[in-house]
Every structure is written in C-alpha cells, then in structure tokens.
Coordinates of C-alpha atoms and ligand atoms in Angstrom, one line a residue:
M1 CA -43.7 6.6 17.7
A2 CA -40.3 7.1 16.1
A3 CA -37.8 4.5 17.1
T4 CA -34.3 5.0 18.6
R5 CA -31.6 2.5 17.9
T6 CA -28.4 2.5 19.9
T7 CA -25.2 0.8 18.8
K8 CA -21.5 0.8 19.5
V9 CA -20.7 1.3 15.8
L10 CA -22.9 2.7 13.2
I11 CA -21.7 2.0 9.6
I12 CA -23.2 4.3 7.0
G13 CA -23.1 2.8 3.5
S14 CA -23.4 -0.6 2.0
G15 CA -20.6 -0.7 -0.7
P16 CA -17.4 -2.8 -0.3
A17 CA -16.1 -0.4 2.4
G18 CA -19.3 -0.6 4.5
Y19 CA -19.8 -4.4 4.3
T20 CA -16.1 -5.1 5.0
A21 CA -16.3 -2.8 8.0
G22 CA -19.4 -4.8 9.0
V23 CA -17.6 -8.1 8.9
Y24 CA -14.6 -6.8 10.9
A25 CA -16.7 -4.9 13.5
A26 CA -19.0 -7.9 14.0
R27 CA -16.1 -10.2 14.5
A28 CA -14.8 -7.8 17.1
M29 CA -18.1 -8.4 18.9
L30 CA -19.1 -4.7 18.5
E31 CA -22.6 -5.7 17.2
P32 CA -22.5 -3.1 14.4
L33 CA -25.5 -1.7 12.7
L34 CA -25.1 -0.9 9.0
V35 CA -27.5 1.5 7.2
Q36 CA -27.6 0.7 3.5
G37 CA -28.7 4.0 1.9
I38 CA -30.5 4.5 -1.4
E39 CA -28.2 2.1 -3.3
P40 CA -27.9 -1.1 -1.4
G41 CA -24.6 -2.7 -2.5
G42 CA -23.2 0.6 -3.8
Q43 CA -21.6 1.3 -7.2
L44 CA -20.8 -2.3 -8.1
T45 CA -24.5 -3.0 -8.4
T46 CA -24.5 -0.8 -11.5
T47 CA -21.9 -2.8 -13.4
T48 CA -21.7 -6.3 -14.9
E49 CA -18.4 -8.3 -14.9
V50 CA -15.8 -7.4 -12.2
E51 CA -12.5 -9.0 -13.2
N52 CA -10.2 -7.6 -10.5
W53 CA -11.8 -8.8 -7.2
P54 CA -9.2 -11.2 -5.8
G55 CA -10.4 -14.8 -5.7
D56 CA -12.9 -14.3 -8.6
T57 CA -11.6 -14.4 -12.1
E58 CA -14.9 -12.9 -13.1
V59 CA -17.9 -12.1 -10.9
Q60 CA -21.0 -10.0 -11.6
G61 CA -21.0 -6.8 -9.5
P62 CA -24.5 -7.2 -8.1
D63 CA -23.7 -10.9 -7.2
L64 CA -20.6 -9.9 -5.4
M65 CA -22.4 -7.3 -3.4
V66 CA -25.2 -9.8 -2.4
R67 CA -22.4 -12.1 -1.1
M68 CA -20.8 -9.3 0.8
E69 CA -24.1 -8.4 2.5
A70 CA -24.7 -12.1 3.4
H71 CA -21.1 -12.3 4.8
A72 CA -21.6 -9.2 7.0
K73 CA -24.9 -10.5 8.3
A74 CA -23.5 -14.0 8.9
M75 CA -20.8 -12.5 11.1
G76 CA -23.4 -10.6 13.2
C77 CA -23.7 -7.2 11.5
E78 CA -27.3 -5.9 11.5
V79 CA -28.2 -4.5 8.1
V80 CA -30.9 -1.9 7.9
Q81 CA -32.7 -0.4 4.9
D82 CA -32.7 3.2 5.6
I83 CA -31.0 6.5 4.6
I84 CA -29.2 8.7 7.0
T85 CA -30.3 12.3 6.5
S86 CA -28.1 14.1 9.1
V87 CA -25.6 13.5 11.9
D88 CA -24.9 15.5 15.0
F89 CA -21.2 15.2 15.3
S90 CA -20.9 17.8 18.1
K91 CA -20.9 15.4 21.0
R92 CA -20.6 11.7 21.7
P93 CA -22.6 9.5 21.4
F94 CA -23.2 10.7 17.9
V95 CA -26.9 11.0 16.9
A96 CA -28.0 10.3 13.3
Q97 CA -31.4 11.0 11.9
S98 CA -32.9 9.0 9.1
D99 CA -35.4 9.0 6.3
S100 CA -37.6 6.4 8.1
G101 CA -37.7 8.6 11.2
T102 CA -35.5 6.3 13.2
T103 CA -32.8 8.0 15.3
Y104 CA -29.5 6.1 15.5
V105 CA -27.2 6.7 18.5
A106 CA -23.7 5.5 18.2
D107 CA -20.4 5.6 20.1
A108 CA -18.4 5.4 16.9
L109 CA -19.2 6.1 13.3
I110 CA -17.9 4.6 10.1
L111 CA -18.7 6.7 7.1
A112 CA -18.7 4.7 3.9
T113 CA -21.0 6.7 1.7
G114 CA -18.9 6.2 -1.5
A115 CA -19.3 8.2 -4.6
R116 CA -21.9 9.1 -7.2
A117 CA -21.9 9.7 -10.9
K118 CA -20.9 13.2 -12.1
W119 CA -22.9 15.0 -14.7
L120 CA -21.8 17.5 -17.3
G121 CA -24.2 20.2 -16.1
L122 CA -25.8 20.9 -19.5
P123 CA -29.5 22.0 -19.4
S124 CA -30.3 19.6 -22.2
E125 CA -28.7 16.7 -20.2
E126 CA -31.0 17.6 -17.3
K127 CA -34.0 17.8 -19.6
F128 CA -33.5 14.3 -21.0
K129 CA -32.3 12.5 -17.9
G130 CA -34.3 9.3 -17.8
F131 CA -35.6 10.0 -21.3
G132 CA -32.5 9.1 -23.3
V133 CA -29.8 10.4 -21.0
S134 CA -28.4 8.0 -18.4
A135 CA -25.3 7.4 -16.2
C136 CA -25.9 3.6 -15.9
A137 CA -25.5 1.3 -18.9
T138 CA -26.4 -1.8 -17.0
C139 CA -29.7 -0.2 -15.8
D140 CA -30.7 1.3 -19.2
G141 CA -28.8 -0.4 -22.0
F142 CA -31.5 -2.8 -22.8
F143 CA -33.7 0.1 -24.1
Y144 CA -31.4 0.7 -27.0
R145 CA -31.5 -2.5 -28.9
G146 CA -30.5 -1.9 -32.5
Q147 CA -30.1 1.9 -31.9
E148 CA -27.1 4.2 -32.3
I149 CA -26.0 5.7 -29.0
A150 CA -23.1 7.6 -27.5
V151 CA -20.9 7.3 -24.3
I152 CA -19.2 10.4 -23.0
G153 CA -15.8 10.0 -21.2
G154 CA -12.5 8.2 -21.4
G155 CA -12.0 6.4 -18.1
N156 CA -12.7 2.8 -17.0
T157 CA -16.4 3.5 -16.6
A158 CA -16.9 5.0 -20.0
V159 CA -15.0 2.2 -21.8
E160 CA -16.7 -0.6 -19.8
E161 CA -20.1 1.1 -20.5
A162 CA -19.3 1.4 -24.2
L163 CA -18.3 -2.3 -24.4
F164 CA -21.4 -3.4 -22.5
L165 CA -23.7 -1.3 -24.7
T166 CA -22.5 -3.1 -27.8
N167 CA -24.6 -6.0 -26.6
F168 CA -27.7 -3.9 -27.5
A169 CA -26.8 -1.0 -29.7
S170 CA -26.0 -1.1 -33.4
K171 CA -23.2 1.5 -32.9
V172 CA -21.6 3.2 -30.0
T173 CA -19.8 6.5 -30.4
L174 CA -17.3 7.2 -27.6
V175 CA -16.9 10.9 -27.2
H176 CA -13.7 11.9 -25.4
R177 CA -12.1 15.3 -24.9
R178 CA -8.6 14.0 -25.5
D179 CA -7.1 11.3 -27.8
E180 CA -5.8 9.2 -24.9
L181 CA -8.0 7.1 -22.7
R182 CA -7.6 7.0 -18.9
A183 CA -9.0 3.5 -18.8
E184 CA -6.8 0.4 -18.1
K185 CA -4.9 -1.0 -21.1
I186 CA -6.8 -4.2 -21.3
L187 CA -10.1 -2.3 -21.6
Q188 CA -8.6 0.1 -24.2
D189 CA -7.6 -2.9 -26.3
R190 CA -11.1 -4.4 -26.1
L191 CA -12.6 -1.0 -27.1
L192 CA -10.3 -0.4 -30.0
K193 CA -10.9 -3.9 -31.4
N194 CA -14.7 -3.7 -31.1
P195 CA -16.1 -3.0 -34.6
K196 CA -19.3 -1.5 -33.1
I197 CA -17.5 1.3 -31.3
E198 CA -16.2 4.5 -32.9
P199 CA -14.1 6.8 -30.8
L200 CA -14.6 10.5 -31.4
W201 CA -11.4 12.0 -30.1
H202 CA -10.9 15.7 -29.1
H203 CA -14.7 16.3 -28.8
T204 CA -17.0 17.4 -26.1
L205 CA -20.8 17.1 -25.9
E206 CA -22.4 20.5 -26.2
E207 CA -26.1 19.7 -26.4
V208 CA -28.5 16.7 -26.3
I209 CA -31.1 17.3 -29.0
G210 CA -34.6 15.7 -28.9
T211 CA -38.3 15.9 -29.0
D212 CA -40.5 17.4 -26.3
S213 CA -43.6 15.2 -26.7
P214 CA -42.8 12.5 -26.1
L215 CA -39.5 13.4 -24.4
G216 CA -36.8 11.6 -26.3
V217 CA -33.3 11.9 -27.7
E218 CA -32.7 12.2 -31.5
A219 CA -29.1 13.6 -31.8
M220 CA -26.2 15.2 -30.0
R221 CA -24.2 18.3 -30.9
V222 CA -20.5 17.9 -30.3
K223 CA -17.6 20.3 -30.6
H224 CA -14.0 19.8 -31.6
V225 CA -11.9 21.1 -28.7
D226 CA -9.2 22.6 -30.9
T227 CA -11.0 23.9 -33.9
G228 CA -14.3 24.7 -32.3
E229 CA -16.1 23.0 -35.2
E230 CA -19.5 21.7 -34.2
R231 CA -21.6 19.0 -35.7
E232 CA -24.7 17.0 -35.0
I233 CA -24.7 13.2 -34.8
P234 CA -27.9 11.2 -34.7
V235 CA -28.2 9.1 -31.5
K236 CA -31.1 7.7 -29.5
G237 CA -29.3 7.6 -26.2
V238 CA -26.4 9.4 -24.4
F239 CA -24.6 7.7 -21.5
V240 CA -22.6 10.2 -19.4
A241 CA -19.6 8.4 -17.8
I242 CA -17.2 11.3 -16.8
G243 CA -16.4 10.1 -13.3
H244 CA -17.7 10.1 -9.8
A245 CA -17.8 12.6 -7.0
P246 CA -17.7 11.7 -3.3
A247 CA -21.1 11.4 -1.6
N248 CA -20.1 13.8 1.2
E249 CA -23.4 15.6 1.9
L250 CA -23.6 14.4 5.5
V251 CA -20.1 15.7 6.4
K252 CA -19.0 18.4 4.0
D253 CA -19.7 21.2 6.5
V254 CA -18.1 19.4 9.4
L255 CA -15.1 17.4 8.2
E256 CA -12.2 18.7 6.2
T257 CA -12.4 17.7 2.5
H258 CA -9.9 18.1 -0.4
M259 CA -9.4 17.3 -4.1
G260 CA -13.0 18.0 -5.0
G261 CA -14.8 17.0 -1.8
Y262 CA -13.0 13.8 -0.6
V263 CA -12.9 13.5 3.2
V264 CA -9.4 14.0 4.6
T265 CA -8.2 11.2 6.9
K266 CA -5.0 11.0 9.0
P267 CA -2.0 9.5 7.1
D268 CA -2.2 5.7 6.9
S269 CA -5.5 5.8 8.8
T270 CA -9.3 6.2 8.4
E271 CA -9.5 8.6 11.4
T272 CA -11.1 11.9 10.6
S273 CA -10.6 15.2 12.5
I274 CA -13.4 14.1 14.9
P275 CA -12.4 11.4 17.4
G276 CA -14.6 8.3 16.9
V277 CA -15.6 9.2 13.3
F278 CA -13.8 7.1 10.7
A279 CA -14.1 7.4 6.9
A280 CA -13.5 4.6 4.3
G281 CA -13.7 3.9 0.6
D282 CA -14.5 6.2 -2.3
L283 CA -15.7 8.9 0.2
T284 CA -12.0 9.5 1.1
D285 CA -10.1 8.1 -1.9
H286 CA -9.4 10.4 -4.8
K287 CA -6.6 8.2 -6.0
Y288 CA -7.5 4.5 -6.4
R289 CA -11.3 4.2 -6.1
Q290 CA -11.4 0.5 -6.5
A291 CA -13.6 -2.1 -4.8
V292 CA -10.6 -3.8 -3.2
T293 CA -9.1 -0.6 -1.8
S294 CA -12.5 0.4 -0.4
A295 CA -12.8 -3.0 1.3
G296 CA -9.3 -2.6 2.7
M297 CA -10.2 0.8 4.1
G298 CA -13.4 -0.7 5.6
C299 CA -11.3 -3.2 7.4
M300 CA -9.0 -0.4 8.7
A301 CA -12.0 1.7 9.9
A302 CA -13.5 -1.2 11.9
L303 CA -10.1 -2.1 13.5
E304 CA -9.6 1.6 14.4
A305 CA -13.1 1.9 15.7
E306 CA -12.5 -1.1 17.9
R307 CA -9.3 0.4 19.3
F308 CA -11.0 3.7 19.8
L309 CA -13.9 2.1 21.8
A310 CA -11.5 0.0 23.8
E311 CA -9.5 3.2 24.8
Q312 CA -12.7 5.0 25.7
G313 CA -13.6 2.0 28.0
E314 CA -10.2 2.1 29.6
D315 CA -10.5 5.9 30.2
A316 CA -13.9 5.4 31.8
A317 CA -12.6 2.6 34.0
L318 CA -9.7 4.8 35.1
E319 CA -12.1 7.7 36.0
V320 CA -14.2 5.3 38.1
A321 CA -11.0 3.8 39.8
A322 CA -9.6 7.3 40.6
P323 CA -12.3 9.7 41.6
A324 CA -11.3 13.4 41.4
A325 CA -9.5 14.7 44.4
E326 CA -11.5 17.1 46.5
Ligands
LIG401 P1 -20.0 2.7 -2.9 O1 -19.9 1.4 -3.6 O2 -20.1 4.0 -3.6 O3 -21.2 2.6 -1.9 C1 -21.7 3.7 -1.2 C2 -22.8 3.3 -0.3 O4 -23.2 4.4 0.6 C3 -24.1 2.9 -1.0 O5 -24.6 1.7 -0.5 C4 -25.1 4.0 -0.7 O6 -26.4 3.6 -0.6 C5 -24.6 4.4 0.7 N1 -24.9 5.8 1.1 C6 -24.7 6.9 0.5 N2 -25.2 7.9 1.2 C7 -25.9 7.4 2.3 C8 -26.7 7.9 3.3 N3 -26.9 9.2 3.5 N4 -27.2 7.0 4.2 C9 -26.9 5.7 4.1 N5 -26.2 5.2 3.2 C10 -25.7 6.0 2.2 N6 -14.0 -1.1 -8.9 C11 -13.3 -2.3 -9.1 O7 -12.4 -2.5 -8.3 N7 -13.5 -3.1 -10.1 C12 -14.4 -2.9 -11.1 O8 -14.6 -3.7 -12.0 C13 -15.2 -1.7 -10.9 N8 -16.2 -1.4 -11.8 C14 -17.0 -0.3 -11.7 C15 -18.0 -0.1 -12.6 C16 -18.8 1.0 -12.5 C17 -19.9 1.3 -13.5 C18 -18.5 1.9 -11.4 C19 -19.4 3.2 -11.2 C20 -17.5 1.7 -10.5 C21 -16.7 0.6 -10.6 N9 -15.7 0.3 -9.7 C22 -14.9 -0.8 -9.8 C23 -15.4 1.2 -8.6 C24 -16.0 0.6 -7.3 O9 -17.4 0.3 -7.6 C25 -15.9 1.6 -6.1 O10 -14.5 1.9 -5.9 C26 -16.5 1.0 -4.8 O11 -17.8 0.6 -5.0 C27 -16.5 2.0 -3.7 O12 -17.0 1.4 -2.6 P2 -17.5 2.2 -1.3 O13 -17.9 1.2 -0.3 O14 -16.6 3.2 -0.9 O15 -18.8 3.0 -1.8
LIG402 P1 -12.4 8.7 -14.1 O1 -11.3 7.7 -14.1 O2 -12.2 10.0 -13.3 O3 -12.5 9.2 -15.7 C1 -13.4 10.2 -16.0 C2 -13.3 10.4 -17.5 O4 -14.3 11.4 -17.9 C3 -11.9 10.9 -18.0 O5 -11.6 10.3 -19.2 C4 -12.2 12.4 -18.1 O6 -11.4 13.0 -19.1 C5 -13.6 12.5 -18.5 N1 -14.2 13.7 -18.1 C6 -14.3 14.2 -16.8 N2 -14.9 15.4 -16.8 C7 -15.3 15.6 -18.0 C8 -16.1 16.7 -18.6 N3 -16.6 17.7 -17.9 N4 -16.3 16.7 -19.9 C9 -15.8 15.6 -20.7 N5 -15.1 14.6 -20.2 C10 -14.9 14.6 -18.8 O7 -13.8 8.1 -13.8 P2 -14.4 6.7 -13.9 O8 -14.1 6.1 -15.3 O9 -15.8 6.8 -13.5 O10 -13.6 5.8 -12.9 C11 -13.8 6.2 -11.5 C12 -13.0 5.2 -10.6 O11 -13.6 3.9 -10.6 C13 -11.6 5.0 -11.2 O12 -10.7 4.9 -10.1 C14 -11.7 3.7 -11.9 O13 -10.5 3.0 -11.9 C15 -12.7 3.0 -11.1 N6 -13.4 2.0 -12.0 C16 -12.7 0.8 -12.1 C17 -13.2 -0.1 -13.0 C18 -12.4 -1.4 -13.2 O14 -11.5 -1.6 -12.4 N7 -12.7 -2.2 -14.2 C19 -14.3 0.1 -13.7 C20 -15.0 1.4 -13.6 C21 -14.5 2.3 -12.7 P3 -9.8 13.1 -19.0 O15 -9.2 11.7 -19.2 O16 -9.4 14.0 -20.1 O17 -9.5 13.6 -17.6

C-alpha cells in the first residue's frame, strides 16, 4: 500500500539551499523531511574543484555535498531518496505526490529545486546527446582522452569545463558568440594561458555532425555571427555550457515567475505568494546563482518557515481560547 508521510516542513531539493534549510529547520526542532530528487547533492556534484566556498580554499563539489548531507542528517533532518512529481498548493496542509508513490503531507514547504543545464535546441544536438554531446564535463570528460573537442559558451561553467577537459583532450575549442567572456577574471586568465585551449570568438554552433551507426560525433559546423561565414571543425565531442534554467516544473503554473522562469519571492525574503511556501536557491535567483547564496537562502527559508509555523500555532491557540460568539 502506498505510504503517507506527514511532516511540519517538507524540503524539496538536495543542493546547498535544501541541505542548509535542513540544518536550520532541524535545529529549530521542526523534524524536517528532505526529498533529494533525481540529482542528490545538486549541481555541485557535476563539478570538480570549488574554490569559493568559505572555509575551504579548495574542495571537490561532490565531497562538499556529501558533507552537507551528513550535516543535515546529523542535526535531525530526514533525507529521503525520492522525486516529487506534483504538489497540491490549494490548501494546507500541502500534499505532494512522488515518484515512489509516497504521499507527503506538510504544513510548510521549502522549494529548493535549483536549476538545470540549458540546451541550444538544435536537432543534431538532440540526436547526439549521450553519444558525443554532453552538458557535464566531469561526467563525460574521461571518454575524450587524446581527442579534439569543443565547449560552447562563455560563462563560468564553460570556462571551468574547458579547463577541466584539458586533462583528457588534446585540444579544446571554446566557441563563444562574443569576444568577451562572462566568466570570473581568474578563470579567464587560466583559460587564456592554457596552450590546449583555443577560443573561437564571435561564433555559434550550427550543427553537430556525425555518424549514424554507431552514433558518434565527427565534427561541428560553426557560423561567424557577423559575416555569416560557416565552416566545419573536426571534433569528437561537444560540451554545451550555455547556462542553466530554473527547475520550476512543480510550480510554474501556480507561483509567479520572472526573468525566464525564476520564482518570485517577496523582497528580502523567501516567501512566495502562497503563505507557507518558501523558495530558495537557484530556483529563485537569476542574479548570483552561487552555492553560498543558495545556502544563505536555504537558511532564510527555514527561519521563515519556523516563524510561519509558530504564528499558525498561535492563531490556532487563540481560536481555541476565544470560541466564536453565538
Ligand atoms: P541545485 O544545486 O541545483 O540542486 C537542486 C536540487 O533539487 C537537486 O538535488 C535536485 O535533485 C532537486 N530537485 C529538483 N527537482 C526535484 C523534484 N521534483 N523533487 C525533488 N527534488 C528535486 N557555485 C559556486 O558557488 N561555486 C562553484 O565553484 C560553482 N561551480 C559550479 C559548476 C558547475 C558545473 C555548475 C553547473 C554550477 C556551479 N556553481 C558553483 C553554481 C552552484 O552549483 C549553484 O548555484 C547551486 O548548486 C544552487 O543550489 P540549489 O540548492 O539552489 O540547487
Ligand atoms: P551563464 O553565466 O548564464 O553563462 C552562459 C554563457 O553561455 C554566456 O557566455 C552566454 O553568452 C552563453 N550563451 C547563452 N545562451 C547561448 C546560446 N543560445 N548560444 C550561444 N551561447 C549562449 O551560465 P553558467 O556559466 O552556467 O553559470 C551559471 C551560474 O552558475 C552563474 O551565476 C555562475 O557564476 C555560476 N557558476 C559559478 C562557478 C564558480 O563560481 N566557479 C562555476 C560555474 C557556474 P553571453 O555571454 O553572450 O550572454
């Protein structure tokens, strides 16, 4: 029989926002339940060195997330491997359905579903996904030992991926649509000094070219954004790193979103338009999108959920103390 789990606070997502909310909610004695989703640990599990997490000069992303999970559990947060498939926000307690068939019933919700890699939307990109086209260098870089490959994008992710891929590839072409990188200066310096990386400025990827049987990438067709001139460059792999979009599927028809789907919260707060529903991390943050800011918002969400639940308790107590006049 399908199980029902009841909790004061349900946290959806296991990135820095979710685990930090778990630590704070557990320390507030709210006995939170955290559902991890398809990517336990979130986006940082797809990277290697993290150099801007305070207190660690350098830490591996997956290690950091294992430590965050252990921290949340040690404080009393229950961590469950499951995926939330829908939430009924129309009344409280909120009722969430999950992939495992378990129903979660919660007085307050903390949404921390983060963000996911964006794709260019080319048919050839779709065709070769998993067969030479990837959005995760740490996952797939190893397959390209001694090969020539390409990274598309000019942000922190693209530059970090290009640098990481030089551990395996003989050459990495960084295809960027402008001649200025969005990545941090320290990463730009490393990129421009790396002899294995060749930036291809003012170009876009038009097509991934490869074989059908077996499915595999042989080249890419790129276009100069000003002249329109096209050319083919031989590559065995293409890593798309053009940013991330908020994972808002559970809420996009219910909560207000802006700037490409980020959930709107009240100023200086994680409160959404539905009382008792809080949103934290990359799901709401179109501006900073960092582990430390996500963790900060996770903290805020737990503190705000605690305050919300306390106020509900006080209201209920007042109702009991003062029955309605006849
Ligand atoms: P995420 O980390 O995106 O986690 C979202 C969580 O929600 C996941 O656990 C997922 O499983 C879960 N989830 C989603 N949908 C559901 C569902 N339906 N049910 C249940 N769970 C669900 N930031 C830095 O500060 N420093 C760095 O060095 C750095 N490097 C990065 C490198 C890469 C390659 C990438 C992609 C990002 C990097 N970032 C870095 C950004 C950082 O990873 C994010 O800002 C941060 O992870 C966002 O945290 P979050 O908790 O909001 O969400
Ligand atoms: P991002 O900063 O949004 O950069 C996306 C890049 O892809 C930009 O250079 C953009 O070009 C390009 N791009 C977007 N759409 C494109 C398209 N359709 N065709 C071609 N190019 C396209 O995304 P991100 O690099 O994934 O970073 C996301 C967030 O995570 C950021 O806040 C970042 O700081 C954070 N992060 C941090 C670290 C770190 O701290 N070390 C590491 C990774 C990620 P334009 O520049 O022309 O817009």
